[in-house]
XYZ file of C-alpha atoms in Angstrom:
765
model
C 73.394 143.591 145.804
C 73.298 140.161 147.432
C 75.563 137.329 146.325
C 74.147 135.438 143.357
C 72.113 138.354 142.004
C 72.409 138.743 138.259
C 73.600 141.885 136.545
C 72.397 142.764 133.070
C 74.195 144.768 130.401
C 71.599 147.488 130.878
C 72.442 147.689 134.589
C 76.132 148.006 133.789
C 75.526 150.868 131.394
C 73.698 152.805 134.127
C 76.198 155.245 135.633
C 74.100 155.404 138.828
C 74.329 151.647 139.483
C 75.370 151.524 143.158
C 77.419 148.284 143.399
C 81.025 149.487 143.182
C 82.463 145.961 143.561
C 80.561 144.602 140.586
C 81.288 147.718 138.570
C 84.984 147.514 139.394
C 85.220 143.885 138.336
C 83.293 144.618 135.143
C 85.717 147.428 134.295
C 88.632 145.037 134.873
C 87.044 142.367 132.640
C 86.363 144.942 129.916
C 89.990 146.064 130.012
C 91.191 142.472 129.988
C 89.207 141.599 126.883
C 90.318 144.788 125.176
C 93.869 143.527 125.674
C 92.864 140.071 124.410
C 91.295 141.576 121.288
C 94.520 143.459 120.556
C 96.569 140.298 121.071
C 94.248 138.320 118.843
C 94.531 140.867 116.057
C 98.327 141.027 116.372
C 98.538 137.242 116.373
C 96.309 136.749 113.340
C 98.358 139.311 111.408
C 101.735 137.844 112.385
C 100.650 134.311 111.483
C 99.322 135.460 108.108
C 102.531 137.359 107.334
C 104.743 134.470 108.461
C 102.856 131.955 106.337
C 103.191 134.204 103.310
C 106.999 134.142 103.555
C 107.410 130.766 101.942
C 110.226 131.593 99.510
C 112.776 132.887 102.011
C 116.107 131.129 102.648
C 116.307 128.194 105.061
C 117.019 130.251 108.193
C 114.011 132.450 107.555
C 111.870 129.360 106.931
C 112.878 127.903 110.283
C 112.110 131.175 112.023
C 108.773 131.295 110.250
C 107.867 127.760 111.333
C 108.669 128.552 114.958
C 106.703 131.790 114.802
C 103.690 130.107 113.242
C 103.717 127.391 115.907
C 104.002 129.853 118.782
C 101.561 132.396 117.435
C 98.943 129.922 116.215
C 99.115 128.212 119.624
C 98.496 131.553 121.336
C 95.635 132.281 118.956
C 94.043 128.901 119.721
C 94.364 129.554 123.453
C 92.811 133.015 123.201
C 89.912 131.715 121.142
C 89.335 128.695 123.401
C 88.947 130.654 126.626
C 87.007 133.571 125.189
C 84.024 134.419 127.379
C 85.327 132.881 130.595
C 88.847 134.206 130.838
C 88.906 135.400 134.463
C 87.141 133.576 137.286
C 88.731 134.662 140.544
C 90.687 137.138 142.630
C 92.853 136.838 145.708
C 93.494 139.773 148.048
C 96.656 139.377 150.107
C 97.153 140.717 153.616
C 99.837 143.099 152.326
C 97.311 144.795 150.019
C 98.398 142.995 146.830
C 95.612 141.798 144.556
C 95.840 139.119 141.844
C 93.184 138.141 139.350
C 93.195 134.424 138.411
C 92.294 133.134 134.956
C 92.499 130.227 132.553
C 95.643 131.608 130.910
C 98.156 134.250 131.946
C 98.404 137.669 130.320
C 101.019 140.400 130.701
C 101.471 143.881 129.378
C 104.023 144.372 126.591
C 106.812 144.646 129.153
C 107.354 141.045 130.263
C 108.990 142.201 133.507
C 105.863 143.917 134.760
C 103.328 142.266 137.068
C 100.941 140.060 135.057
C 97.502 141.477 134.351
C 96.023 137.991 134.755
C 97.614 135.106 136.664
C 97.460 131.661 135.063
C 95.622 129.286 137.419
C 98.617 126.942 137.232
C 101.141 129.461 138.532
C 102.429 128.990 142.093
C 101.099 132.377 143.138
C 97.571 131.135 142.325
C 97.720 128.099 144.650
C 96.197 129.913 147.669
C 93.048 130.411 145.604
C 92.534 126.640 145.901
C 94.221 125.758 149.186
C 93.704 128.653 151.613
C 91.326 128.162 154.547
C 90.380 130.240 157.555
C 92.675 128.029 159.612
C 95.520 128.302 157.068
C 94.939 131.505 155.082
C 98.314 131.322 153.264
C 98.638 135.098 153.410
C 95.189 135.805 151.962
C 92.706 138.304 153.320
C 89.908 137.515 150.870
C 89.114 135.051 148.057
C 86.659 136.085 145.372
C 84.870 133.921 142.798
C 83.783 135.880 139.730
C 80.883 134.511 137.661
C 80.554 135.723 134.086
C 78.227 135.203 131.176
C 80.192 135.937 128.051
C 82.099 139.090 128.949
C 79.562 140.266 131.517
C 80.079 139.837 135.264
C 76.916 138.310 136.725
C 77.829 137.725 140.374
C 80.592 137.767 142.966
C 81.198 135.378 145.870
C 83.639 136.557 148.529
C 85.178 134.371 151.226
C 86.751 136.165 154.217
C 89.907 134.351 155.314
C 91.204 137.006 157.714
C 88.405 137.128 160.270
C 90.004 140.140 161.908
C 89.379 142.215 158.786
C 86.079 144.056 159.269
C 85.826 145.215 155.631
C 82.783 143.801 153.848
C 81.605 144.111 150.240
C 78.082 142.719 150.449
C 79.078 139.711 148.331
C 80.237 137.526 151.190
C 79.371 133.847 150.742
C 78.530 132.673 154.240
C 77.987 129.111 153.037
C 81.461 129.000 151.484
C 80.436 126.338 148.946
C 77.971 128.286 146.816
C 80.200 128.265 143.733
C 80.910 124.541 144.016
C 77.250 123.640 144.604
C 76.127 125.848 141.734
C 78.530 124.000 139.416
C 77.362 120.603 140.675
C 73.675 121.470 140.263
C 73.994 123.116 136.863
C 72.429 121.421 133.846
C 74.707 119.156 131.822
C 75.442 119.957 128.177
C 76.742 116.646 126.879
C 80.310 117.929 127.154
C 82.508 117.920 130.242
C 83.377 121.382 131.520
C 86.559 122.297 133.321
C 86.631 122.576 137.114
C 89.253 125.303 137.209
C 86.975 127.533 139.313
C 86.191 124.832 141.867
C 89.351 122.739 142.238
C 89.398 121.337 145.776
C 92.497 121.010 147.929
C 92.822 117.222 147.515
C 92.458 117.640 143.761
C 95.011 120.453 143.606
C 97.667 118.292 145.250
C 97.187 115.605 142.603
C 97.122 118.080 139.732
C 100.470 119.554 140.807
C 102.183 116.270 141.733
C 105.705 115.765 140.270
C 105.973 115.015 136.586
C 108.210 111.947 136.723
C 107.145 108.435 137.631
C 103.774 106.696 137.743
C 100.950 108.274 139.745
C 97.793 106.229 140.332
C 94.639 108.231 141.087
C 91.880 105.978 142.393
C 88.360 107.082 143.171
C 84.778 105.974 142.988
C 82.066 107.423 140.738
C 81.752 111.196 140.758
C 85.011 111.905 142.583
C 86.355 113.974 139.709
C 89.112 111.562 138.617
C 88.809 112.445 134.962
C 88.613 116.194 135.554
C 91.662 116.019 137.823
C 93.587 114.047 135.195
C 92.757 116.565 132.465
C 93.728 119.515 134.649
C 96.926 117.665 135.527
C 97.690 117.452 131.805
C 97.158 121.206 131.495
C 99.357 121.858 134.532
C 102.186 119.653 133.276
C 102.090 121.357 129.879
C 102.407 124.685 131.670
C 105.141 123.591 134.080
C 107.199 121.572 131.560
C 106.280 123.405 128.373
C 109.508 122.882 126.443
C 109.680 119.128 127.043
C 106.017 118.246 126.668
C 105.374 120.533 123.716
C 108.140 118.629 121.917
C 107.179 115.117 123.043
C 103.385 115.661 123.441
C 100.945 114.313 126.019
C 98.767 111.291 125.269
C 95.361 110.884 126.938
C 93.824 107.418 126.555
C 90.080 107.016 127.063
C 87.778 103.980 127.087
C 85.725 104.763 123.961
C 85.149 107.432 121.284
C 82.034 108.807 123.021
C 84.077 109.481 126.142
C 86.783 111.271 124.143
C 84.117 113.453 122.553
C 82.715 114.165 126.004
C 86.053 115.414 127.403
C 87.301 116.956 124.161
C 86.599 120.596 125.066
C 88.197 120.655 128.521
C 91.842 121.186 127.577
C 91.105 123.759 124.835
C 89.084 125.723 127.417
C 92.268 125.831 129.517
C 94.336 127.074 126.588
C 95.923 123.709 125.733
C 95.482 122.219 122.271
C 98.664 120.160 121.738
C 97.395 116.909 123.266
C 96.564 113.629 121.541
C 93.296 112.023 122.688
C 92.844 108.408 121.615
C 91.394 105.048 122.541
C 93.608 101.968 122.583
C 91.916 101.035 119.316
C 93.367 104.144 117.654
C 97.004 103.701 118.685
C 98.215 101.721 115.682
C 98.636 104.130 112.724
C 96.625 103.136 109.704
C 94.234 100.885 111.643
C 90.784 101.851 112.903
C 89.102 99.375 115.237
C 85.455 99.234 114.135
C 84.379 95.673 115.004
C 83.512 94.218 118.413
C 84.827 91.087 120.113
C 82.880 88.724 122.290
C 83.913 89.010 125.962
C 85.566 85.599 125.650
C 87.629 86.632 122.619
C 88.677 89.926 124.222
C 89.798 88.070 127.344
C 91.935 85.618 125.365
C 93.515 88.316 123.207
C 94.277 90.465 126.234
C 96.280 87.890 128.181
C 99.961 88.577 128.737
C 100.756 85.135 127.288
C 99.711 86.347 123.849
C 103.133 87.969 123.533
C 104.760 84.522 123.670
C 102.154 83.118 121.301
C 102.877 85.773 118.671
C 106.616 85.250 119.091
C 106.045 81.565 118.330
C 103.976 82.505 115.265
C 106.841 84.635 113.973
C 109.405 81.892 114.589
C 107.249 79.453 112.640
C 107.375 81.811 109.665
C 111.168 81.268 109.622
C 110.803 77.985 107.768
C 112.983 75.039 106.762
C 112.792 73.195 103.401
C 110.564 70.146 103.289
C 112.819 68.353 102.512
C 114.887 70.428 100.026
C 114.637 73.413 97.696
C 116.241 72.962 94.286
C 117.664 76.084 92.638
C 118.876 75.991 89.049
C 121.838 78.271 88.325
C 123.931 78.287 85.176
C 122.899 74.708 84.258
C 123.703 73.486 87.759
C 121.075 72.454 90.341
C 121.914 73.537 93.879
C 120.109 71.776 96.730
C 119.214 73.709 99.888
C 118.355 71.084 102.498
C 117.022 71.646 105.998
C 120.457 71.231 107.575
C 122.057 74.016 105.535
C 119.091 76.357 105.991
C 118.918 75.654 109.719
C 122.517 76.810 110.129
C 121.643 80.080 108.346
C 118.471 80.439 110.401
C 120.142 79.936 113.772
C 122.977 82.325 112.910
C 120.398 84.925 111.917
C 118.397 84.430 115.113
C 121.578 84.803 117.151
C 121.679 88.474 116.096
C 118.456 88.971 118.148
C 116.979 91.365 115.619
C 113.287 91.683 114.735
C 112.209 89.356 111.947
C 112.095 91.795 109.025
C 115.225 93.642 110.122
C 117.065 90.308 110.410
C 116.186 89.237 106.878
C 119.239 91.005 105.458
C 121.449 88.712 107.562
C 119.535 85.630 106.420
C 119.897 86.668 102.794
C 123.647 86.960 103.267
C 123.963 83.516 104.855
C 121.888 81.861 102.114
C 123.845 83.585 99.341
C 127.116 82.528 100.962
C 125.853 78.948 101.293
C 124.770 78.784 97.660
C 128.050 80.374 96.561
C 130.001 77.696 98.419
C 127.853 74.935 96.873
C 128.324 76.291 93.374
C 132.042 76.980 93.801
C 132.584 73.472 95.073
C 130.650 72.071 92.129
C 132.447 73.954 89.329
C 135.680 75.194 90.870
C 137.276 72.122 92.466
C 140.266 70.351 90.889
C 139.069 66.762 90.216
C 142.538 65.362 90.903
C 143.643 66.934 94.173
C 140.442 68.616 95.371
C 141.991 72.067 95.485
C 140.046 75.188 94.540
C 140.508 76.585 91.064
C 138.818 79.880 91.952
C 140.278 83.030 93.461
C 138.520 85.660 95.572
C 137.338 87.643 92.572
C 135.763 84.519 91.064
C 133.909 83.824 94.311
C 132.632 87.425 94.405
C 131.423 87.177 90.830
C 129.574 83.921 91.542
C 127.862 85.491 94.548
C 126.836 88.535 92.519
C 125.393 86.328 89.795
C 123.449 84.250 92.336
C 122.074 87.496 93.792
C 120.493 88.177 90.382
C 118.843 84.748 90.149
C 115.030 85.006 90.754
C 114.927 81.419 92.034
C 117.254 82.378 94.880
C 114.921 85.166 95.994
C 111.876 82.924 95.644
C 113.551 80.491 98.035
C 114.466 83.242 100.504
C 110.901 84.586 100.415
C 109.601 81.105 101.281
C 112.116 80.573 104.067
C 112.224 84.072 105.645
C 109.349 86.117 104.202
C 108.788 89.814 104.706
C 105.669 90.097 106.863
C 103.457 93.008 107.882
C 101.887 93.082 111.356
C 98.439 93.107 109.765
C 99.139 89.962 107.742
C 100.703 88.104 110.659
C 97.837 88.822 113.081
C 95.097 88.252 110.488
C 96.558 84.880 109.491
C 96.993 83.877 113.133
C 93.394 84.768 114.043
C 92.155 82.817 111.021
C 94.115 79.694 112.069
C 95.033 79.857 115.776
C 95.111 76.069 116.181
C 98.305 74.690 117.618
C 99.120 77.884 119.490
C 96.242 77.930 121.982
C 93.983 75.445 123.753
C 91.011 74.496 121.576
C 88.497 76.519 123.612
C 90.616 79.683 123.352
C 91.373 79.100 119.666
C 87.664 78.731 118.909
C 86.910 81.952 120.840
C 89.213 84.136 118.720
C 88.918 82.377 115.332
C 87.609 84.607 112.551
C 87.923 85.122 108.770
C 90.918 87.063 107.425
C 88.578 89.683 105.933
C 87.019 90.617 109.289
C 87.429 94.214 110.530
C 89.803 94.963 113.395
C 88.659 95.130 117.030
C 90.078 97.114 119.946
C 91.623 93.923 121.358
C 93.416 93.347 118.033
C 95.370 96.599 118.222
C 97.737 95.511 121.042
C 98.343 92.306 119.052
C 99.256 94.365 116.001
C 101.585 96.481 118.106
C 103.244 93.375 119.553
C 103.615 91.935 116.060
C 105.213 95.175 114.864
C 107.776 94.903 117.678
C 108.555 91.291 116.792
C 108.767 91.963 113.061
C 110.504 95.321 112.897
C 111.102 96.936 109.521
C 113.372 96.109 106.633
C 113.929 99.711 105.590
C 116.442 99.077 102.795
C 113.885 99.704 100.079
C 112.675 102.882 101.790
C 116.257 104.129 102.164
C 116.987 103.383 98.513
C 113.803 105.175 97.442
C 114.675 108.202 99.602
C 118.169 108.279 98.125
C 116.780 108.203 94.573
C 114.419 111.057 95.420
C 117.316 112.954 96.959
C 119.432 112.473 93.850
C 116.540 113.709 91.698
C 116.174 116.839 93.841
C 119.904 117.553 93.723
C 119.958 117.061 89.963
C 117.042 119.462 89.586
C 118.747 122.000 91.860
C 121.953 121.676 89.833
C 119.988 122.355 86.676
C 118.490 125.509 88.204
C 121.940 126.709 89.247
C 123.388 125.950 85.799
C 120.622 127.939 84.096
C 121.164 130.776 86.565
C 124.924 130.716 85.941
C 124.524 130.657 82.172
C 122.064 133.526 82.258
C 124.335 135.547 84.534
C 127.364 134.884 82.320
C 125.537 135.994 79.186
C 124.292 139.138 80.926
C 127.782 140.287 81.925
C 129.735 139.290 78.811
C 128.853 142.561 77.069
C 129.446 144.643 80.214
C 132.976 143.576 81.088
C 134.651 145.962 78.669
C 132.683 148.986 79.841
C 132.535 147.973 83.516
C 135.538 145.915 84.741
C 133.845 145.310 88.115
C 130.852 143.598 86.520
C 132.665 140.256 86.426
C 133.143 140.429 90.193
C 129.384 140.216 90.902
C 128.603 136.969 92.745
C 126.231 134.417 91.266
C 124.300 131.667 93.018
C 127.077 129.242 92.007
C 129.540 131.181 94.141
C 127.606 130.940 97.429
C 125.677 127.666 97.326
C 126.016 124.180 95.894
C 123.264 121.938 94.529
C 122.869 119.821 97.663
C 122.333 122.795 99.966
C 120.058 124.424 97.431
C 117.932 121.262 97.361
C 117.755 121.229 101.180
C 116.313 124.718 101.247
C 113.385 123.652 99.122
C 112.476 120.503 101.031
C 108.964 120.564 102.455
C 108.892 121.502 106.144
C 106.755 119.406 108.484
C 104.192 121.840 109.909
C 102.306 119.215 111.908
C 102.051 119.605 115.668
C 103.817 117.147 117.961
C 100.472 115.474 118.674
C 99.750 115.065 114.950
C 103.183 113.598 114.301
C 102.824 111.292 117.296
C 99.493 109.979 116.000
C 101.199 108.871 112.774
C 104.279 107.310 114.421
C 103.882 103.995 116.241
C 107.308 104.338 117.852
C 106.692 107.824 119.290
C 107.805 108.288 122.922
C 105.353 110.609 124.705
C 106.438 113.052 127.378
C 103.528 111.992 129.602
C 100.617 109.575 129.294
C 97.290 109.795 131.112
C 95.040 106.723 131.092
C 91.406 107.005 132.144
C 89.458 103.910 133.244
C 92.892 102.314 133.516
C 91.574 99.278 135.389
C 89.832 98.099 132.193
C 92.960 97.697 130.070
C 94.311 94.237 129.330
C 97.923 93.141 129.950
C 98.554 93.326 126.191
C 97.197 96.889 126.081
C 99.597 97.813 128.879
C 102.516 96.433 126.853
C 101.488 98.790 124.033
C 101.239 101.827 126.313
C 104.497 101.161 128.139
C 106.337 101.129 124.805
C 105.063 104.655 124.256
C 106.320 105.766 127.683
C 109.955 104.660 128.028
C 110.441 107.167 130.872
C 107.372 105.760 132.711
C 105.929 109.241 133.175
C 102.251 108.392 133.564
C 99.052 109.245 135.422
C 96.641 106.321 135.739
C 93.047 107.049 136.698
C 90.406 104.502 137.593
C 88.437 102.472 140.092
C 88.997 98.712 140.471
C 85.416 98.403 141.763
C 84.191 99.448 138.315
C 86.227 96.852 136.373
C 83.876 95.353 133.798
C 86.010 94.179 130.878
C 86.841 90.478 130.977
C 90.435 91.302 130.005
C 90.788 94.114 132.568
C 93.597 93.734 135.080
C 91.839 95.594 137.897
C 94.674 95.484 140.440
C 97.165 98.356 140.279
C 99.974 96.148 141.565
C 99.300 93.550 138.872
C 99.275 96.248 136.190
C 102.499 97.948 137.222
C 104.693 95.227 138.705
C 106.061 94.012 135.335
C 107.205 97.540 134.436
C 108.056 99.533 137.582
C 107.746 96.907 140.344
C 106.649 98.871 143.429
C 108.034 102.241 142.341
C 104.713 104.065 141.906
C 102.604 106.460 143.942
C 98.980 105.878 144.899
C 96.386 108.420 145.976
C 92.652 108.149 146.455
C 89.815 110.620 145.978
C 87.093 109.943 148.524
C 84.485 112.679 147.934
C 81.668 112.179 145.428
C 80.780 115.503 143.810
C 78.454 114.133 141.131
C 76.041 111.627 142.668
C 73.487 112.726 145.299
C 73.450 110.716 148.528
C 70.038 109.203 147.747
C 71.306 107.667 144.493
C 74.672 106.673 145.951
C 72.992 104.719 148.748
C 71.082 102.679 146.165
C 74.201 101.977 144.064
C 76.291 101.051 147.111
C 73.667 98.532 148.257
C 74.022 96.683 144.942
C 77.782 96.316 145.380
C 77.530 95.416 149.082
C 75.264 92.501 148.189
C 78.332 90.919 146.587
C 81.095 92.650 148.582
C 79.838 93.389 152.135
C 82.902 95.462 153.069
C 82.493 97.879 150.134
C 82.759 101.567 151.070
C 81.574 104.083 148.444
C 82.821 107.664 148.203
C 80.941 110.173 150.363
C 78.472 112.396 148.518
C 78.750 116.117 149.249
C 75.088 116.852 148.615
C 71.583 115.548 148.952
C 68.748 116.505 146.605
C 65.858 115.044 148.615
C 64.727 113.130 145.508
C 64.741 109.351 145.955
C 65.391 107.116 142.949
C 62.468 104.939 141.894
C 62.246 101.331 140.712
C 59.251 100.090 138.671
C 58.166 96.887 137.021
C 57.129 97.260 133.387
C 54.385 94.881 132.391
C 53.980 93.979 128.754
C 55.229 96.737 126.493
C 58.772 97.536 127.753
C 59.637 100.032 124.946
C 56.377 101.842 125.669
C 57.138 101.962 129.386
C 60.605 103.332 128.580
C 59.094 106.056 126.384
C 56.735 107.071 129.210
C 59.575 107.128 131.748
C 61.701 109.228 129.394
C 58.904 111.792 129.171
C 58.738 111.845 132.972
C 62.490 112.090 133.610
C 63.604 114.401 130.801
C 64.785 117.610 132.500
C 63.712 121.077 131.422
C 67.414 121.748 130.938
C 70.202 119.235 130.659
C 70.481 115.649 129.474
C 68.836 112.263 130.056
C 70.588 108.930 129.471
C 68.694 105.711 128.824
C 71.105 102.933 129.783
C 69.945 99.591 128.433
C 71.386 96.279 127.216
C 72.631 96.458 123.631
C 70.088 93.824 122.561
C 67.215 96.230 123.370
C 68.578 99.283 121.570
C 66.773 98.805 118.244
C 63.396 98.306 119.885
C 63.901 101.274 122.221
C 65.215 103.563 119.478
C 62.041 102.904 117.464
C 59.979 104.461 120.297
C 62.296 107.362 121.164
C 62.294 110.457 118.948
C 65.584 111.237 117.243
C 67.415 108.156 118.579
C 69.266 105.803 116.227
C 70.655 102.463 117.370
C 74.055 101.006 116.413
C 75.793 104.385 116.064
C 78.101 106.396 118.280
C 75.805 108.362 120.620
C 75.524 112.118 120.243
C 75.950 113.255 123.831
C 74.737 116.775 123.060
C 71.186 115.518 122.393
C 68.597 115.852 125.156
C 68.050 112.076 125.275
C 70.889 109.603 124.693
C 70.689 105.805 124.379
C 73.720 103.916 125.756
C 74.829 100.557 127.043
C 76.639 100.417 130.416
C 80.130 100.259 128.877
C 79.453 103.350 126.763
C 78.298 105.226 129.869
C 81.610 104.849 131.711
C 83.047 108.206 132.726
C 79.965 110.163 131.600
C 77.363 112.059 133.615
C 73.793 113.206 132.964
C 71.123 115.155 134.834
C 68.745 112.184 134.771
C 69.281 108.488 134.081
C 66.893 105.663 133.292
C 68.362 102.171 133.804
C 66.534 99.421 131.904
C 66.578 95.708 132.826
C 69.246 95.880 135.545
C 69.268 92.099 136.071
C 71.037 91.668 132.717
C 74.124 93.580 133.919
C 77.054 92.376 135.922
C 77.568 94.046 139.289
C 80.260 96.387 137.993
C 78.231 97.475 134.947
C 75.152 98.069 137.103
C 77.187 100.112 139.598
C 78.405 102.287 136.734
C 74.904 102.712 135.277
C 73.357 103.683 138.625
C 75.979 106.365 139.361
C 75.761 108.467 136.189
C 72.958 110.804 137.386
C 73.466 114.189 139.011
C 69.776 114.712 139.891
C 67.260 111.935 139.218
C 67.398 108.157 138.684
C 64.744 105.684 137.567
C 64.947 101.909 137.072
C 62.609 99.849 134.844
C 62.549 96.056 134.852
C 60.413 93.157 133.666
C 62.058 90.297 135.572
C 63.613 89.891 138.972
C 65.848 92.573 140.455
C 69.506 92.075 141.396
C 70.321 91.530 145.053
C 70.563 94.800 146.935
C 68.444 96.764 144.473
C 65.105 95.244 145.446
C 65.721 95.546 149.182
C 66.793 99.188 149.009
C 64.048 100.229 146.612
C 61.364 98.579 148.695
């Protein structure tokens, strides 16, 4: 059978089917899935049993938690890769054969040769790197295509040209598997590239864990796929560390995160947190949008100093005095006395809320001195009539005076990050130039935006937490639990004593039987019944603003503002990061764009840079059009090289009159028989276009699994579709237009009513 021919289940059941290679691989796959089914059954049973053992002692509970985590993780991996478990085989010159898959599987004896090699293992590297010039010990490389659990085709590459053995599945082109993947219809979800990882991609995926790695590449170069596979590789190579600290993947918008959400599970990895910058402050969901001007102002690095000034201004002085009545005396706190307390508190260099305890102490001491001087001084010689115990009593009494605490709250209030930022945005005057203040001004009740989240994070750093109340509450709860445990033990002891009182005479050894009182005290008994935290590391990290991730991957990294980078760097104290992006696609007004400008404040020049130069997504015909648009503004621009040509030129048409109607007609023309079509249009046109497109709703997060999707250029970043229709290109900036024009894998159309941007008209003719 020739390469690429399909094999049906009926063919496989025919004992006279002549293709031994296909039959042999099908028998291997059948045996592999039989093993997987056994593992799945064992795992489901062990997890169920472990979860049922909730009343065991502490040691057993810990063992149960570990077992549940390990087994449920294995179960998730087995379920995620079901149907596409094995995709390749390498035949070594020494006769050894290894099958390569998305996860590794062994027989029960862990010392035996694995049945299936994990694609991330070192022994699997030749599958991606070997060439005829450098075979790396391989005789043959085989790509195995499956549909469900059925082998549909084989593609063999001969690497040892001196080996005359042939199977009939030789791929003389050598790129059939890659081209098939590139030409396949899109589903609205990114698929993994584990079968088609190229050598330049493999080197990035397996780069060292520590430090900052920048992966730059134009549209379609596979930056995102490489970053996701790098996350899977790092989790495999550094399992203990990263499973404990978790990996964070930051994407540009929720639609993008939905688009990539199935890649890591398909590779057997589920313990990763995917989030936008707008989701990285627990308890806050960014649902509103800023104007470009407001986002640019909020994103500037100088906002850190502005917020610090806002916090300092909350540490107030009396205007001119605060009068506090205490025991028929009126004590006057003037600005001089309070300023001494304030400066001493600031000298501790603690966050605002954490420093409040110091300020309280200084104010109480000041008031104590004022009161003691007033009532405890000898009128004749000025000596003190009070001893140390009297001074302590006065201080304790002042600490119970509500007027004292009202004054402290006015002078050094407890502040939440949300309140500080909301109040600042409502009244930014005095902290910013008028134009900038007007750009960000908004009512306190307004919803949060993505650009607000880094401000909230900065405010949280400046404010810190006064955790005394939380500690006191936890201690009260602890005391209640211990008291309850003591009561249980007392009841147990009393019951045991009553039971053996009548037995002692007849059985002298009965009194020697141990009770719970003899082997455990109330505190330890309470500990055993505390609720265990069964959340994964990623789930715990999502709820903890101060979490330090084991590794962070940032996609579209060039778009993040300096304030967003401050947020992310706090979550990566070890600076273990992979940054993915393309400065040529920078569209956000607050985006930094330059890698050196992004990283210099944090790691200076201690970072690695690599570039992907091959475009796997965009056909040459479309890439030529997109490149001409950028070259009109930047003549030296060099796009990535496309690996394929479809022979289908993009078209550009003028729509006269009814633009929504023209869009509907173009959609009917461009919609593929299989796959997805994106209509990329300015946000202002979405309602009118949605009214003419079946099943499309404006002003909602797009459902990328639908056949036709309506997006604006920013929403389209990082996505790909079989066909794309770009509407009114003159309304986009160069970067946004470049992004919109490079989303298609097959066909591109452009509709316009006005003039065309420079470069587009000339190329389109």
